[in-house]
Short mmCIF file of C-alpha atoms and ligand atoms in Angstrom, two decimals:
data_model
loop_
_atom_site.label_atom_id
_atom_site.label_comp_id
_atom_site.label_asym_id
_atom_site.label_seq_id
_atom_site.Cartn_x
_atom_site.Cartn_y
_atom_site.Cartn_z
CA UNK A 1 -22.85 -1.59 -2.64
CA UNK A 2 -21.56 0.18 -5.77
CA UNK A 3 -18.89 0.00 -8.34
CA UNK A 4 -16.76 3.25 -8.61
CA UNK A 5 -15.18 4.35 -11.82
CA UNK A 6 -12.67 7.29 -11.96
CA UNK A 7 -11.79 8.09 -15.97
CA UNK A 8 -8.84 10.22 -17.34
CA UNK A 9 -8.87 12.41 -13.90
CA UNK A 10 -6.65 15.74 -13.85
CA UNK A 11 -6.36 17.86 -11.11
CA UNK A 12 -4.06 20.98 -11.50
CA UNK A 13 -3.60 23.81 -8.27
CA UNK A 14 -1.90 26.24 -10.57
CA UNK A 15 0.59 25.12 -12.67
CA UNK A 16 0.88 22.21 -10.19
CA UNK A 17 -0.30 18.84 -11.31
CA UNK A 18 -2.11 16.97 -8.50
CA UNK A 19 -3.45 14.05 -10.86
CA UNK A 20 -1.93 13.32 -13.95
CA UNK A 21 -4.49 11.49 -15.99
CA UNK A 22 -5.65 8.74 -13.74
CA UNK A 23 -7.79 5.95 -14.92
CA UNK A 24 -9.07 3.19 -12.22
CA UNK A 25 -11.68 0.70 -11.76
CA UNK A 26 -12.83 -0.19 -8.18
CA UNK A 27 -15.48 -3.14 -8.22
CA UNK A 28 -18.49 -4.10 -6.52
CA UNK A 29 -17.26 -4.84 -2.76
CA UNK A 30 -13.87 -4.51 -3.12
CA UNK A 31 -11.45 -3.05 -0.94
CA UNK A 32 -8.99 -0.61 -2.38
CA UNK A 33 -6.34 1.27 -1.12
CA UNK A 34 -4.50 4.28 -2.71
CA UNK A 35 -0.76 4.30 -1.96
CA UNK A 36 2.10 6.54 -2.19
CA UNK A 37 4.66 8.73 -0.51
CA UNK A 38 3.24 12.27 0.61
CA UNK A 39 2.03 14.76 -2.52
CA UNK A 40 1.45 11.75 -4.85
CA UNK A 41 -1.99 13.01 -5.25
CA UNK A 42 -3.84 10.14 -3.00
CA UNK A 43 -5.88 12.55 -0.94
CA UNK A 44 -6.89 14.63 -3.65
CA UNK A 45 -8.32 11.91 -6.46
CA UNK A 46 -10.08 10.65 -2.66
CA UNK A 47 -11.41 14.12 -2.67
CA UNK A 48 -12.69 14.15 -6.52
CA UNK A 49 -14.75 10.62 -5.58
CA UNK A 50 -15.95 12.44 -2.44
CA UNK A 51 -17.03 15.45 -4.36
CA UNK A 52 -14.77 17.98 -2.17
CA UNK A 53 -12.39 18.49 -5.19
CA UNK A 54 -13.74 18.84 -8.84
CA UNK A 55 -11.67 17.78 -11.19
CA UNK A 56 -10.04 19.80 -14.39
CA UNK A 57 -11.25 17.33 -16.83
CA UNK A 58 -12.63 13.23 -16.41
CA UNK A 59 -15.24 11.98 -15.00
CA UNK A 60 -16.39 9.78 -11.64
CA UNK A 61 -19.34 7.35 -11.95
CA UNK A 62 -20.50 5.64 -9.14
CA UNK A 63 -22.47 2.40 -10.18
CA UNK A 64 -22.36 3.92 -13.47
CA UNK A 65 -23.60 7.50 -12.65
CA UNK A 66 -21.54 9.90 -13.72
CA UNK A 67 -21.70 12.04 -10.70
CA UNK A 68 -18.42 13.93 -11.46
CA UNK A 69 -20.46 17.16 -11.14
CA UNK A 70 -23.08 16.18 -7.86
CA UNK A 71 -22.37 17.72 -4.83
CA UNK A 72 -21.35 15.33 -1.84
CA UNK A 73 -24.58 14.71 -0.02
CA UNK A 74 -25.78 13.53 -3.97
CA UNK A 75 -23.16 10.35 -3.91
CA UNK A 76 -23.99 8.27 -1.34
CA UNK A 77 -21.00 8.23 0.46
CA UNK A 78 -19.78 8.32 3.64
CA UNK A 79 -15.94 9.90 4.56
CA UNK A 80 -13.83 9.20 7.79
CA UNK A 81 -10.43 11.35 8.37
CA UNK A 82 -7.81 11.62 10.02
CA UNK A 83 -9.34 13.80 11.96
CA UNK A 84 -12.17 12.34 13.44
CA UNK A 85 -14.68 14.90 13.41
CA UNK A 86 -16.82 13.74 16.80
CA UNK A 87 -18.71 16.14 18.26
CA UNK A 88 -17.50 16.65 21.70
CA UNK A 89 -20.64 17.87 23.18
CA UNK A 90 -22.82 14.71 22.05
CA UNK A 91 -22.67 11.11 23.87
CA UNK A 92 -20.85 8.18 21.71
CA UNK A 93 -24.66 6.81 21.03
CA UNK A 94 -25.75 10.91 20.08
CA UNK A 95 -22.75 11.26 17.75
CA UNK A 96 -23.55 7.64 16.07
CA UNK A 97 -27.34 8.70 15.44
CA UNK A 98 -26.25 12.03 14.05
CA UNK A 99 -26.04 11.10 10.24
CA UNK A 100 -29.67 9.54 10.57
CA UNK A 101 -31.11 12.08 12.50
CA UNK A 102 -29.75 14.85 9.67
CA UNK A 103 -31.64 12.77 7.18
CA UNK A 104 -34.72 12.25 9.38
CA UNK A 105 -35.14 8.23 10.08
CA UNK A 106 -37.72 6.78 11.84
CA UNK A 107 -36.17 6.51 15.73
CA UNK A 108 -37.06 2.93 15.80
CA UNK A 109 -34.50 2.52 12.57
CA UNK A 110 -31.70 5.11 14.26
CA UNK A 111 -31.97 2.62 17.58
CA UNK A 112 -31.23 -0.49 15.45
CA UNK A 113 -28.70 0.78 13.36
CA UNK A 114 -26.66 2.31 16.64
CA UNK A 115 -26.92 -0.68 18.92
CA UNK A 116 -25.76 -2.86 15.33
CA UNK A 117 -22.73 -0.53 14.71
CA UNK A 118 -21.75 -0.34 18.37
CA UNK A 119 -21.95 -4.14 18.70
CA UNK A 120 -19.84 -4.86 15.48
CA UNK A 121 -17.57 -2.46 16.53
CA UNK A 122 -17.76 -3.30 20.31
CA UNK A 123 -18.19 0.00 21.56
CA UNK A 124 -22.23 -0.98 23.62
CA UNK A 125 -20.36 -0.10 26.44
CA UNK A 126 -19.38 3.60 25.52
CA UNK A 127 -22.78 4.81 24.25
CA UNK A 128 -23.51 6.86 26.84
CA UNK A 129 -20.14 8.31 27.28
CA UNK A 130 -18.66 11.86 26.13
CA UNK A 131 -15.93 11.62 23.44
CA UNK A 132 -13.18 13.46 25.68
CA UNK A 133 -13.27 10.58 27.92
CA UNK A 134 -12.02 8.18 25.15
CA UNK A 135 -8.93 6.67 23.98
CA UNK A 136 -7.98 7.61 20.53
CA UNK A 137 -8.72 3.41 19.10
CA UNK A 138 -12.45 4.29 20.48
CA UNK A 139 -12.67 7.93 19.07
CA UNK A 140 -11.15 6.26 16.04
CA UNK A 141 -14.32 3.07 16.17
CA UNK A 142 -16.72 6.08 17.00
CA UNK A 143 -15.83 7.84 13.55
CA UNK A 144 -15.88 4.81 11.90
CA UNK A 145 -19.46 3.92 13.48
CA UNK A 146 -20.74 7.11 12.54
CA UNK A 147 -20.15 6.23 8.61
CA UNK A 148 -21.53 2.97 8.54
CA UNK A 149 -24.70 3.33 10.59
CA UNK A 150 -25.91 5.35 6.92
CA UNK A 151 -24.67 2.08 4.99
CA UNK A 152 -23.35 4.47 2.01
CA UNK A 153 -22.89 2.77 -1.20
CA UNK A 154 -18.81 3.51 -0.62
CA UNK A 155 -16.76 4.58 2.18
CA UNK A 156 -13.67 6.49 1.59
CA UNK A 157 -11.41 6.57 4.46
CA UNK A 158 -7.95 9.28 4.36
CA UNK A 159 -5.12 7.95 7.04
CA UNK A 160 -8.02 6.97 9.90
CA UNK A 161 -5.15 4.97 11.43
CA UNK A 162 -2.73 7.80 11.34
CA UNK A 163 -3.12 9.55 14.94
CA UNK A 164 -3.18 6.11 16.75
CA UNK A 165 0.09 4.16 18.16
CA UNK A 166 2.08 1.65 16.27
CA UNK A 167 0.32 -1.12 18.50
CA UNK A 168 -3.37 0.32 18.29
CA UNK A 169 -2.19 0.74 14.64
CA UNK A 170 -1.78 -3.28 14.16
CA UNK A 171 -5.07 -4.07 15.76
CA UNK A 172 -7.26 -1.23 14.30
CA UNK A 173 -5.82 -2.54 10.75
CA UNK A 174 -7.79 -6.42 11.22
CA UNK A 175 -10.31 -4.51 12.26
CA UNK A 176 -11.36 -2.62 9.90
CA UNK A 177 -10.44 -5.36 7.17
CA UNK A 178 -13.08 -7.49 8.67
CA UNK A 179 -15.77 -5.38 9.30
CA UNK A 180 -15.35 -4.22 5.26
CA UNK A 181 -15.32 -7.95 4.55
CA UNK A 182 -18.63 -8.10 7.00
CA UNK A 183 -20.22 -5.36 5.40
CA UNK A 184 -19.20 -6.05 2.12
CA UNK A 185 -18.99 -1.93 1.09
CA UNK A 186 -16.73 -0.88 -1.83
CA UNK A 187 -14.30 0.91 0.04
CA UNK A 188 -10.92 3.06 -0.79
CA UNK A 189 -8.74 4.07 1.71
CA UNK A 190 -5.87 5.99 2.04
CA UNK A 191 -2.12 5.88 3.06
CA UNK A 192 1.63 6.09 2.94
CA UNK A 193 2.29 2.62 4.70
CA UNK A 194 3.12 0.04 2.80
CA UNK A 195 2.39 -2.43 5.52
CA UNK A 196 -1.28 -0.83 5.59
CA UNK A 197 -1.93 -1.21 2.17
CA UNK A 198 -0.49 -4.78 2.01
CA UNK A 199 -2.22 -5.82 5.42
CA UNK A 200 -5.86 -4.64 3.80
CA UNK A 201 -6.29 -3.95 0.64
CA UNK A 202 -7.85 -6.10 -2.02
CA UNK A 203 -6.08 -4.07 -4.60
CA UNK A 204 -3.52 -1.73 -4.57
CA UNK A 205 -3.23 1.56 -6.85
CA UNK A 206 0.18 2.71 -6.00
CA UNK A 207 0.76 6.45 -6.91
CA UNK A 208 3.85 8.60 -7.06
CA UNK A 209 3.93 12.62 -8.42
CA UNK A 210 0.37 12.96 -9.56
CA UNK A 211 0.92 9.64 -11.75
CA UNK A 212 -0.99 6.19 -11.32
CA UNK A 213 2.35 3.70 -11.42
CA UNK A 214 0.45 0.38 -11.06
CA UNK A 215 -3.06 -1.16 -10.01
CA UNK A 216 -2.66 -4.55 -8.42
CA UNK A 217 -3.23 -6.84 -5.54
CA UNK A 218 -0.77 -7.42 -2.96
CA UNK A 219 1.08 -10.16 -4.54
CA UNK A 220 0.96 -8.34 -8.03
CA UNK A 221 2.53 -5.23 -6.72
CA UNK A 222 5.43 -7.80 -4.35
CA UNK A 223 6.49 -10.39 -7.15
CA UNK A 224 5.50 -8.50 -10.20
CA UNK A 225 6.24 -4.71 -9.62
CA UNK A 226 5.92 -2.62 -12.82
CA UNK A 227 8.49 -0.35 -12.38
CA UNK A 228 11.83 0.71 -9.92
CA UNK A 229 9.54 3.14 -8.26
CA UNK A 230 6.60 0.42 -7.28
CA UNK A 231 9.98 -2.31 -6.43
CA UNK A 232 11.53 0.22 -4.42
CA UNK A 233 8.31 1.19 -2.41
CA UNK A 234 6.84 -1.60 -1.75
CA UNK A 235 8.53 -4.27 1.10
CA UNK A 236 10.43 -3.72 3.83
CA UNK A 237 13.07 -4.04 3.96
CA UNK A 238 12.92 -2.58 0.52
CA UNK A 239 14.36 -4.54 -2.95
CA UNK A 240 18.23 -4.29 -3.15
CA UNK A 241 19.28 -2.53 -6.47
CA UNK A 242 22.31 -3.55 -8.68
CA UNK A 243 23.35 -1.49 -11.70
CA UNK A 244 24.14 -4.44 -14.88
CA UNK A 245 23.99 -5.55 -18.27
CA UNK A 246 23.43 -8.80 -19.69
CA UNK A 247 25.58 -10.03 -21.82
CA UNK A 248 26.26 -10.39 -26.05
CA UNK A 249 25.90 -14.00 -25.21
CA UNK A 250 23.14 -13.93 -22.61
CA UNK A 251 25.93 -16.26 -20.33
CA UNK A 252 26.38 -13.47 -17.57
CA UNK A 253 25.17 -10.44 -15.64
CA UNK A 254 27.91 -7.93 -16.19
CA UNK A 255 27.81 -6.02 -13.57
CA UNK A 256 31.57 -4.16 -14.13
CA UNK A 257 34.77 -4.76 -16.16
CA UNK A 258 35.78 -7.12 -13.11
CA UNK A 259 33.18 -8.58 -11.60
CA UNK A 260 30.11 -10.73 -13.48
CA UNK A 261 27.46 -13.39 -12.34
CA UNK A 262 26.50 -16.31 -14.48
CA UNK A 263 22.87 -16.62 -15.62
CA UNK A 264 21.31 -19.55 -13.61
CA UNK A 265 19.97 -22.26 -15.99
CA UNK A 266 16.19 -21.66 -14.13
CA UNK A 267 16.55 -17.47 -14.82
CA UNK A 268 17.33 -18.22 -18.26
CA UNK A 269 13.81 -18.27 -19.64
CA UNK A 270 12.88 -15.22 -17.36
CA UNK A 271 15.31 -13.52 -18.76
CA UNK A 272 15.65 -13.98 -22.46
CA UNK A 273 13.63 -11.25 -23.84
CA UNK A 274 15.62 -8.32 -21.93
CA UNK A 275 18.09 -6.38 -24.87
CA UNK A 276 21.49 -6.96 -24.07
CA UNK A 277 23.96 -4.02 -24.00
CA UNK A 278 21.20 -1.97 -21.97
CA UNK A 279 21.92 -0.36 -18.90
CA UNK A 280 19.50 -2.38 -16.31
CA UNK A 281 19.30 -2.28 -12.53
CA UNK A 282 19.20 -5.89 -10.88
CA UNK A 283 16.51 -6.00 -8.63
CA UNK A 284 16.23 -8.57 -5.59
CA UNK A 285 14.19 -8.95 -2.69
CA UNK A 286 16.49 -9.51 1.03
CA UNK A 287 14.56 -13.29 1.36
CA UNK A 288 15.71 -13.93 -2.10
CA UNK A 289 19.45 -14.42 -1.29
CA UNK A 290 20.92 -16.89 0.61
CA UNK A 291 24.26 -17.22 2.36
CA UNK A 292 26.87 -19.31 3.34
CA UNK A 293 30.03 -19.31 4.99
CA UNK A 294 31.96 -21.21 2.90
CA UNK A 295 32.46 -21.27 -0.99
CA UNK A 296 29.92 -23.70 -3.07
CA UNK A 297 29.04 -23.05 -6.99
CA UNK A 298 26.59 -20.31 -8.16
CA UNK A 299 27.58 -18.76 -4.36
CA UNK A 300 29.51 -15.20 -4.68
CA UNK A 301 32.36 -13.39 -2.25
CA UNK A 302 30.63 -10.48 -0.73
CA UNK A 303 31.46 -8.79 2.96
CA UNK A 304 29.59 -8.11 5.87
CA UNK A 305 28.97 -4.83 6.49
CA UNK A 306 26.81 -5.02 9.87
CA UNK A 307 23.72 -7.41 11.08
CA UNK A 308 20.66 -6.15 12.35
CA UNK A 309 19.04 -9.10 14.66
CA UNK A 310 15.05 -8.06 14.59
CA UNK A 311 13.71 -10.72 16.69
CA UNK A 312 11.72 -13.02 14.34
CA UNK A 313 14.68 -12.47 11.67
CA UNK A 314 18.10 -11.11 11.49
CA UNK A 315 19.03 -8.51 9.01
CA UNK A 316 22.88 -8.93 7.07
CA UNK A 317 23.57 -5.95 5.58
CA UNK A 318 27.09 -6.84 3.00
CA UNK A 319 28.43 -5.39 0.33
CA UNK A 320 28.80 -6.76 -3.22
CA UNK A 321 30.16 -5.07 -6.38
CA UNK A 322 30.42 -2.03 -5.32
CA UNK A 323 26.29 -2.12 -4.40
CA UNK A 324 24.59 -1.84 -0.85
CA UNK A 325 22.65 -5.71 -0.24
CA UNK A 326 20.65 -6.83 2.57
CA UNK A 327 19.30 -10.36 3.01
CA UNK A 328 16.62 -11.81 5.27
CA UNK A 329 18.17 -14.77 7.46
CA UNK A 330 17.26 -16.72 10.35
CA UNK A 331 17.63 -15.15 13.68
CA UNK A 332 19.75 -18.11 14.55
CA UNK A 333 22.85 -16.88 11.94
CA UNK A 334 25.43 -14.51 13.30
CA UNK A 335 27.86 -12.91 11.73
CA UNK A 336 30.57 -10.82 12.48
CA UNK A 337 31.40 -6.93 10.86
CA UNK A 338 33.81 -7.13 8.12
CA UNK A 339 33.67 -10.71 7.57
CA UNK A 340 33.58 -12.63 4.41
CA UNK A 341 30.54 -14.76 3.04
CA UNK A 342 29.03 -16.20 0.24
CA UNK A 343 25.55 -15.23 -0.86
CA UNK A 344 23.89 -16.40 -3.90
CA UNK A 345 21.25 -14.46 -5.27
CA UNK A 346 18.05 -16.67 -6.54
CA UNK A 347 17.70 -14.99 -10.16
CA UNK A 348 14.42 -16.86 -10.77
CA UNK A 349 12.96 -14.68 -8.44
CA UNK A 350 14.93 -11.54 -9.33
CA UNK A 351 13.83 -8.33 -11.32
CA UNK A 352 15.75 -6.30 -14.32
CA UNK A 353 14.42 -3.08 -14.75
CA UNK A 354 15.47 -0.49 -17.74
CA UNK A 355 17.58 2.02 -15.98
CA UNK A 356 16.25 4.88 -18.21
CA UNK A 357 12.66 4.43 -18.45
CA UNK A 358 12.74 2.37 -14.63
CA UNK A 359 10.26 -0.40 -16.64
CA UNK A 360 10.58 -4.10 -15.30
CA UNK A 361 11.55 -6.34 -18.58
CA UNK A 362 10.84 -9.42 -16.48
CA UNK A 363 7.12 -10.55 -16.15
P1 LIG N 1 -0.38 13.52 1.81
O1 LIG N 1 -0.18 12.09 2.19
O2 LIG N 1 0.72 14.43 2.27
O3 LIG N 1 -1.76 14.05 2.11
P2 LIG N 1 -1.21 13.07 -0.93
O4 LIG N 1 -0.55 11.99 -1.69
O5 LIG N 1 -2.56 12.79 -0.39
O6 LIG N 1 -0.23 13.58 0.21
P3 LIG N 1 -2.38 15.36 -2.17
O7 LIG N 1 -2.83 15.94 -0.85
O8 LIG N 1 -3.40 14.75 -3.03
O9 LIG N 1 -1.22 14.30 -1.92
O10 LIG N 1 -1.60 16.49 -2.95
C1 LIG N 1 -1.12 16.32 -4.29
C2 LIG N 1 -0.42 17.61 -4.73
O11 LIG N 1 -1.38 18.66 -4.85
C3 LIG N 1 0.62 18.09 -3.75
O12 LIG N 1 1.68 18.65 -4.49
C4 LIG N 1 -0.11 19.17 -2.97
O13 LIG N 1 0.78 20.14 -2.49
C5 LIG N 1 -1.06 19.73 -3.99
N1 LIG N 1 -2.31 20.23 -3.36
C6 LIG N 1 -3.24 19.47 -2.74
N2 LIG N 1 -4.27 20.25 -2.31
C7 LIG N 1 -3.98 21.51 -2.70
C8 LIG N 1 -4.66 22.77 -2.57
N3 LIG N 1 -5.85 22.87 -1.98
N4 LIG N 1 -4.05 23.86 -3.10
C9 LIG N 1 -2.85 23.77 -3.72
N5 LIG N 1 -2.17 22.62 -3.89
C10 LIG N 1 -2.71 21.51 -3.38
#
């Protein structure tokens, strides 16, 4: 178990910044998970904890070692990939006692610590197996075996789930959230999914063009996003966007010469420090609006522009002031193309964001 501290990291590849400055503290245990859309810089600030990349200035301590300069095998750690690296030519139980064997354990100590990791990961019966006569979830357990039967100080895992199906996907995901919960191993893993990351992770540090954009947990990163990129990312389907201004008399949300909202008396508080005569976006997750078909106060015209029944959930997809919206109803209302309800948005939960530096002005 280990804390793992990354300071003022940059990363350059030419003139190409890979990590711009990134600061982050991962503690004792915890369970973090580096998001962002591909080239963010994820994989390679994984790669400067791992020791595969070394950085162009900061530092990486690991309980407080600075071990920015130590070679891998130095750290304590123990990496599983995408690719998961079994050797083909070993048995499941061969491939798990590898890492010991490299670092010569006592065979009594490489039995326990196989038969342990197969059982947590429920893979006793494949031991004796050859990996070419597994499914890709048990390759996938195999990798993962292989790093904990070292019990590293940290694991650092890049897109394990990546090469499995959407279903395998799901399962794999609990999985692996309670065996790091079991084994209680700081841990930072990789990915672009949202869902992952929000599924897993004890924190989130979301990333986008080499830049750290906000270090939360789950619910810090949903309700209280710090900025249009981290509102836009995160959720699915992701926060509808309306252009506005409040305002001289903080009354209404202008959102054109035409067409304006009133401030609800419970928003008024959230929004009373946001400059008026700004350009702002409106930001507003799909289960925050609600509709109606017929007119009531504080309820707005808008049109239907198709639904999208999911199951679980239906999907109305309208169109209001000239912006795209779509709102999270139960898969008991229908609706019909081009007709007309009336949604009120719930501004107590809504976002304003400066349009020209992106920053949320609500807390
Ligand atoms: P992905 O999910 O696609 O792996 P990522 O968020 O992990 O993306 P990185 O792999 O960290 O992103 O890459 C960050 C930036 O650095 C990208 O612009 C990438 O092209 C660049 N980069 C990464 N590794 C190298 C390298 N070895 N040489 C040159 N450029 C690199």
């Amino acid at each position: 178990m280990a804390t793992v501290q990354v300071k003022n990291l940059i990363k350059k590849f030419d003139q190409n910044i890979a990590i711009n400055n990134t600061s982050l503290d991962i503690e004792d245990g915890m369970f973090m998970v580096f998001l962002g859309p591909s080239g963010c810089g994820k994989t390679t600030t994984l790669r400067c904890i791992a020791g595969l990349e070394l950085p162009d200035s900061g530092q990486i301590l690991i309980d407080g070692e600075d071990v920015t300069n130590l070679p891998p095998s130095a750290r304590d750690i123990a990496m599983v990939f995408q690719q998961y690296a079994i050797y083909p030519h070993m048995t499941v139980g061969e491939n798990l006692a590898f890492p010991l064997k490299a670092v010569r354990t006592p065979k009594e100590v490489i039995v326990q610590r196989v038969n342990e990791a197969a059982k947590k990961l429920h893979i006793e019966k494949l031991l004796g197996r050859k990996p070419g006569k597994l499914s890709g979830g048990e390759m996938q357990r195999v990798a993962i075996g292989r790093a904990i039967v070292r019990r590293p100080k940290v694991f650092l895992m890049d897109e394990p789930l990546s090469n499995l199906d959407a279903k395998l996907r799901t399962e794999m995901r609990a999985e692996i959230k309670r065996l790091q919960k079991d084994l209680n191993v700081t841990t930072i893993y990789v990915t672009h999914d949202q869902l992952e990351a929000m599924s897993m992770a004890d924190r989130i540090a979301i990333m986008y063009g080499g830049s750290l954009q906000q270090n939360g947990t789950p619910s810090d990163v949903y309700d209280r996003p710090a900025n249009l990129f981290v509102a836009g990312f995160i959720g699915s389907p992701a926060m509808n966007f309306i252009p506005c201004r409040i305002s001289d008399d903080r009354t209404t949300l202008v959102f054109s010469e035409s067409s304006r909202m009133t401030i609800q008396p419970a928003a008024k508080t959230r929004f009373a420090n946001v400059p008026t005569g700004r350009d702002l976006i409106l930001g507003v997750r799909p289960e925050d609006i609600s509709l109606r078909k017929d007119h009531q106060a504080e309820y707005e015209e808008s049109e239907v522009y198709v639904v999208e029944p999911l199951g679980a959930e239906n999907i109305v997809d309208l169109r209001y002031v000239g912006s795209a919206l779509k709102v999270r109803t139960l898969p008991t209302f229908s609706a019909n193309i081009g007709e007309i309800l009336y949604m009120r948005i719930d501004q107590s939960r809504s976002h304003l964001f400066d349009s020209e530096s992106t920053l949320a002005l609500t807390g």
